[in-house]
GROMACS .gro file of C-alpha atoms in nm:
model
  200
    1MET     CA    1  -5.516   1.773   5.574
    2ALA     CA    2  -5.255   1.663   5.306
    3ASN     CA    3  -4.984   1.702   5.551
    4GLU     CA    4  -5.156   1.481   5.813
    5LYS     CA    5  -5.212   1.211   5.559
    6ASN     CA    6  -4.836   1.209   5.469
    7SER     CA    7  -4.746   1.187   5.842
    8PHE     CA    8  -4.984   0.879   5.870
    9LYS     CA    9  -4.844   0.721   5.578
   10LEU     CA   10  -4.484   0.772   5.699
   11PHE     CA   11  -4.592   0.602   6.059
   12ILE     CA   12  -4.758   0.316   5.848
   13TYR     CA   13  -4.422   0.282   5.655
   14GLY     CA   14  -4.210   0.294   5.988
   15VAL     CA   15  -4.431   0.032   6.164
   16LEU     CA   16  -4.428  -0.202   5.867
   17ILE     CA   17  -4.055  -0.176   5.802
   18LEU     CA   18  -3.961  -0.193   6.192
   19VAL     CA   19  -4.199  -0.538   6.195
   20LEU     CA   20  -4.015  -0.659   5.880
   21PHE     CA   21  -3.665  -0.573   6.005
   22LEU     CA   22  -3.727  -0.750   6.337
   23ALA     CA   23  -3.852  -1.067   6.150
   24PHE     CA   24  -3.571  -1.040   5.891
   25ILE     CA   25  -3.349  -1.044   6.171
   26GLN     CA   26  -3.494  -1.327   6.317
   27LEU     CA   27  -3.479  -1.503   5.988
   28PHE     CA   28  -3.110  -1.492   5.920
   29ILE     CA   29  -2.962  -1.474   6.255
   30HIS     CA   30  -3.003  -1.859   6.264
   31GLY     CA   31  -2.854  -1.905   5.900
   32THR     CA   32  -2.527  -2.020   5.849
   33GLY     CA   33  -2.243  -1.978   5.572
   34LEU     CA   34  -2.379  -1.823   5.228
   35PHE     CA   35  -2.736  -1.776   5.336
   36PHE     CA   36  -2.594  -1.571   5.648
   37THR     CA   37  -2.362  -1.356   5.453
   38LEU     CA   38  -2.631  -1.269   5.155
   39GLU     CA   39  -2.874  -1.197   5.423
   40LEU     CA   40  -2.661  -0.958   5.595
   41VAL     CA   41  -2.573  -0.769   5.303
   42GLY     CA   42  -2.936  -0.742   5.202
   43PHE     CA   43  -3.013  -0.628   5.559
   44LEU     CA   44  -2.754  -0.349   5.526
   45VAL     CA   45  -2.845  -0.238   5.224
   46LEU     CA   46  -3.216  -0.235   5.315
   47GLY     CA   47  -3.120  -0.030   5.640
   48ILE     CA   48  -2.922   0.240   5.431
   49PHE     CA   49  -3.241   0.250   5.208
   50THR     CA   50  -3.482   0.287   5.481
   51PHE     CA   51  -3.272   0.588   5.624
   52LEU     CA   52  -3.279   0.733   5.276
   53GLY     CA   53  -3.649   0.690   5.250
   54PHE     CA   54  -3.711   0.856   5.579
   55VAL     CA   55  -3.476   1.149   5.512
   56GLY     CA   56  -3.611   1.210   5.147
   57TYR     CA   57  -3.988   1.142   5.237
   58LYS     CA   58  -4.068   1.501   5.286
   59SER     CA   59  -3.912   1.608   4.967
   60GLY     CA   60  -4.101   1.359   4.773
   61TRP     CA   61  -3.815   1.125   4.636
   62GLY     CA   62  -3.827   0.918   4.959
   63ASN     CA   63  -4.122   0.730   4.853
   64ASN     CA   64  -3.943   0.554   4.582
   65PHE     CA   65  -3.694   0.415   4.831
   66PHE     CA   66  -3.986   0.289   5.011
   67PHE     CA   67  -4.135   0.112   4.716
   68PHE     CA   68  -3.799  -0.057   4.646
   69ILE     CA   69  -3.733  -0.157   4.989
   70PHE     CA   70  -4.091  -0.347   4.992
   71LEU     CA   71  -4.026  -0.498   4.669
   72ALA     CA   72  -3.656  -0.630   4.779
   73TYR     CA   73  -3.881  -0.776   5.100
   74LEU     CA   74  -4.102  -0.943   4.879
   75GLY     CA   75  -3.853  -1.075   4.651
   76ASN     CA   76  -3.622  -1.172   4.970
   77LEU     CA   77  -3.933  -1.377   5.107
   78ILE     CA   78  -3.977  -1.540   4.767
   79LEU     CA   79  -3.622  -1.667   4.737
   80ILE     CA   80  -3.627  -1.791   5.115
   81TRP     CA   81  -3.945  -1.981   5.016
   82TYR     CA   82  -3.786  -2.123   4.706
   83PHE     CA   83  -3.452  -2.225   4.844
   84ASN     CA   84  -3.528  -2.322   5.217
   85ASP     CA   85  -3.891  -2.435   5.148
   86ALA     CA   86  -4.037  -2.184   5.442
   87LEU     CA   87  -4.309  -1.969   5.337
   88TYR     CA   88  -4.376  -1.662   5.583
   89VAL     CA   89  -4.745  -1.568   5.489
   90THR     CA   90  -4.770  -1.284   5.755
   91LEU     CA   91  -4.448  -1.136   5.663
   92GLY     CA   92  -4.534  -1.142   5.292
   93LEU     CA   93  -4.871  -0.996   5.355
   94LEU     CA   94  -4.702  -0.668   5.534
   95ALA     CA   95  -4.471  -0.654   5.255
   96VAL     CA   96  -4.750  -0.647   5.004
   97ILE     CA   97  -4.944  -0.392   5.176
   98GLY     CA   98  -4.613  -0.179   5.193
   99PHE     CA   99  -4.547  -0.225   4.835
  100LEU     CA  100  -4.898  -0.118   4.758
  101LEU     CA  101  -4.882   0.187   4.972
  102ALA     CA  102  -4.551   0.283   4.819
  103PHE     CA  103  -4.641   0.202   4.459
  104PRO     CA  104  -4.588   0.515   4.250
  105ARG     CA  105  -4.856   0.717   4.131
  106LYS     CA  106  -4.858   0.924   3.846
  107HIS     CA  107  -4.927   1.277   3.933
  108GLU     CA  108  -5.124   1.499   3.699
  109SER     CA  109  -5.100   1.878   3.726
  110LYS     CA  110  -5.432   2.024   3.776
  111ASN     CA  111  -5.333   2.378   3.683
  112LYS     CA  112  -5.176   2.277   3.349
  113PRO     CA  113  -5.436   2.318   3.062
  114ILE     CA  114  -5.446   2.042   2.795
  115PRO     CA  115  -5.331   2.221   2.475
  116HIS     CA  116  -5.579   2.207   2.205
  117LYS     CA  117  -5.461   2.166   1.867
  118GLU     CA  118  -5.649   2.349   1.605
  119GLU     CA  119  -5.642   2.252   1.233
  120SER     CA  120  -5.579   2.497   0.985
  121HIS     CA  121  -5.849   2.614   0.766
  122SER     CA  122  -5.871   2.434   0.409
  123MET     CA  123  -6.039   2.637   0.110
  124VAL     CA  124  -6.016   2.340  -0.114
  125PHE     CA  125  -6.221   2.114   0.125
  126ASP     CA  126  -6.447   2.372   0.241
  127ALA     CA  127  -6.523   2.455  -0.108
  128VAL     CA  128  -6.621   2.100  -0.207
  129GLU     CA  129  -6.797   2.013   0.096
  130SER     CA  130  -7.023   2.363   0.040
  131GLU     CA  131  -7.092   2.244  -0.312
  132THR     CA  132  -7.182   1.883  -0.192
  133LYS     CA  133  -7.406   2.003   0.063
  134SER     CA  134  -7.614   2.269  -0.140
  135SER     CA  135  -7.652   2.058  -0.466
  136PRO     CA  136  -7.792   1.683  -0.483
  137VAL     CA  137  -7.544   1.419  -0.601
  138LYS     CA  138  -7.476   1.381  -0.959
  139LYS     CA  139  -7.245   1.199  -1.140
  140VAL     CA  140  -7.041   1.421  -1.367
  141SER     CA  141  -6.679   1.381  -1.516
  142THR     CA  142  -6.444   1.559  -1.337
  143PRO     CA  143  -6.247   1.815  -1.487
  144LYS     CA  144  -5.883   1.830  -1.472
  145PHE     CA  145  -5.784   2.075  -1.230
  146GLN     CA  146  -5.515   2.302  -1.263
  147VAL     CA  147  -5.233   2.303  -0.982
  148LYS     CA  148  -5.198   2.610  -0.812
  149HIS     CA  149  -4.921   2.641  -0.562
  150SER     CA  150  -5.012   2.903  -0.296
  151PRO     CA  151  -4.864   3.118  -0.165
  152GLY     CA  152  -4.552   3.078  -0.374
  153LYS     CA  153  -4.350   2.830  -0.625
  154TYR     CA  154  -4.103   2.687  -0.405
  155VAL     CA  155  -4.147   2.555  -0.049
  156ALA     CA  156  -3.881   2.486   0.241
  157SER     CA  157  -3.873   2.364   0.602
  158SER     CA  158  -3.815   2.626   0.866
  159ARG     CA  159  -3.594   2.371   1.006
  160SER     CA  160  -3.383   2.334   0.681
  161ASN     CA  161  -3.172   2.513   0.428
  162ILE     CA  162  -3.297   2.330   0.116
  163TYR     CA  163  -3.607   2.426  -0.070
  164HIS     CA  164  -3.814   2.227  -0.309
  165ALA     CA  165  -4.073   2.219  -0.582
  166PRO     CA  166  -4.427   2.165  -0.416
  167LYS     CA  167  -4.482   1.865  -0.633
  168CYS     CA  168  -4.158   1.710  -0.485
  169ASP     CA  169  -4.199   1.416  -0.229
  170TRP     CA  170  -3.997   1.582   0.022
  171ALA     CA  171  -4.210   1.912  -0.003
  172LYS     CA  172  -4.530   1.704   0.072
  173LYS     CA  173  -4.336   1.580   0.394
  174ILE     CA  174  -4.307   1.922   0.563
  175LYS     CA  175  -4.561   1.989   0.806
  176LEU     CA  176  -4.776   2.292   0.764
  177GLU     CA  177  -4.669   2.492   1.031
  178ARG     CA  178  -4.310   2.456   0.924
  179GLN     CA  179  -4.350   2.564   0.550
  180THR     CA  180  -4.200   2.867   0.415
  181TRP     CA  181  -4.288   2.979   0.075
  182PHE     CA  182  -4.100   3.163  -0.184
  183ALA     CA  183  -4.232   3.322  -0.523
  184LYS     CA  184  -3.896   3.297  -0.706
  185LYS     CA  185  -3.559   3.106  -0.662
  186GLU     CA  186  -3.379   3.419  -0.608
  187ASP     CA  187  -3.581   3.499  -0.276
  188ALA     CA  188  -3.471   3.156  -0.135
  189TRP     CA  189  -3.101   3.194  -0.243
  190GLU     CA  190  -3.106   3.554  -0.059
  191LEU     CA  191  -3.231   3.378   0.268
  192GLY     CA  192  -2.941   3.107   0.222
  193TYR     CA  193  -3.144   2.841   0.097
  194LYS     CA  194  -3.028   2.584  -0.168
  195ALA     CA  195  -3.211   2.419  -0.431
  196HIS     CA  196  -3.316   2.047  -0.395
  197ASN     CA  197  -3.246   1.834  -0.719
  198CYS     CA  198  -3.631   1.844  -0.773
  199VAL     CA  199  -3.612   2.204  -0.856
  200GLU     CA  200  -3.565   2.277  -1.236
   0.00000   0.00000   0.00000
């Protein structure tokens, strides 16, 4: 079914390009000077692109050539209209139809699952949420919390060779999945990490 659809689309491209080519020849054959030269060069370039489009259509990359061909036809018709005051509506409609048929579409892979990023479990926020859900809201002065660095005293990124104190601004920028924790400075030194100036 898809093969028949592609063959039909290729046939439509062929008919549209044939009609546009014949009309294109009729347009520039009566021209003179610079107009004739530019139209002849454009005709030859479009002829090469048409050949490449037909050759590469089965592989999938030929459709991009057809898109460019119809876009170039539209541009050429607009320039002819601007400079020669001749508007060819029928040719313009045919070029627009070809342009819309050849417009590149975004292909989504149907077999590829969308990755679901799961957030890591946080004991700090869960504990606070469970306390607020179970008890009524009361205004109580908040005691100072003692900072606990878990699971160690020093943190480094797996993509770096420098370790930091957890209170350091640079340490706070390390993504959770890239954090490497050390209990002692010596542990970090053994693995080749160097101390940042925030480490005392």
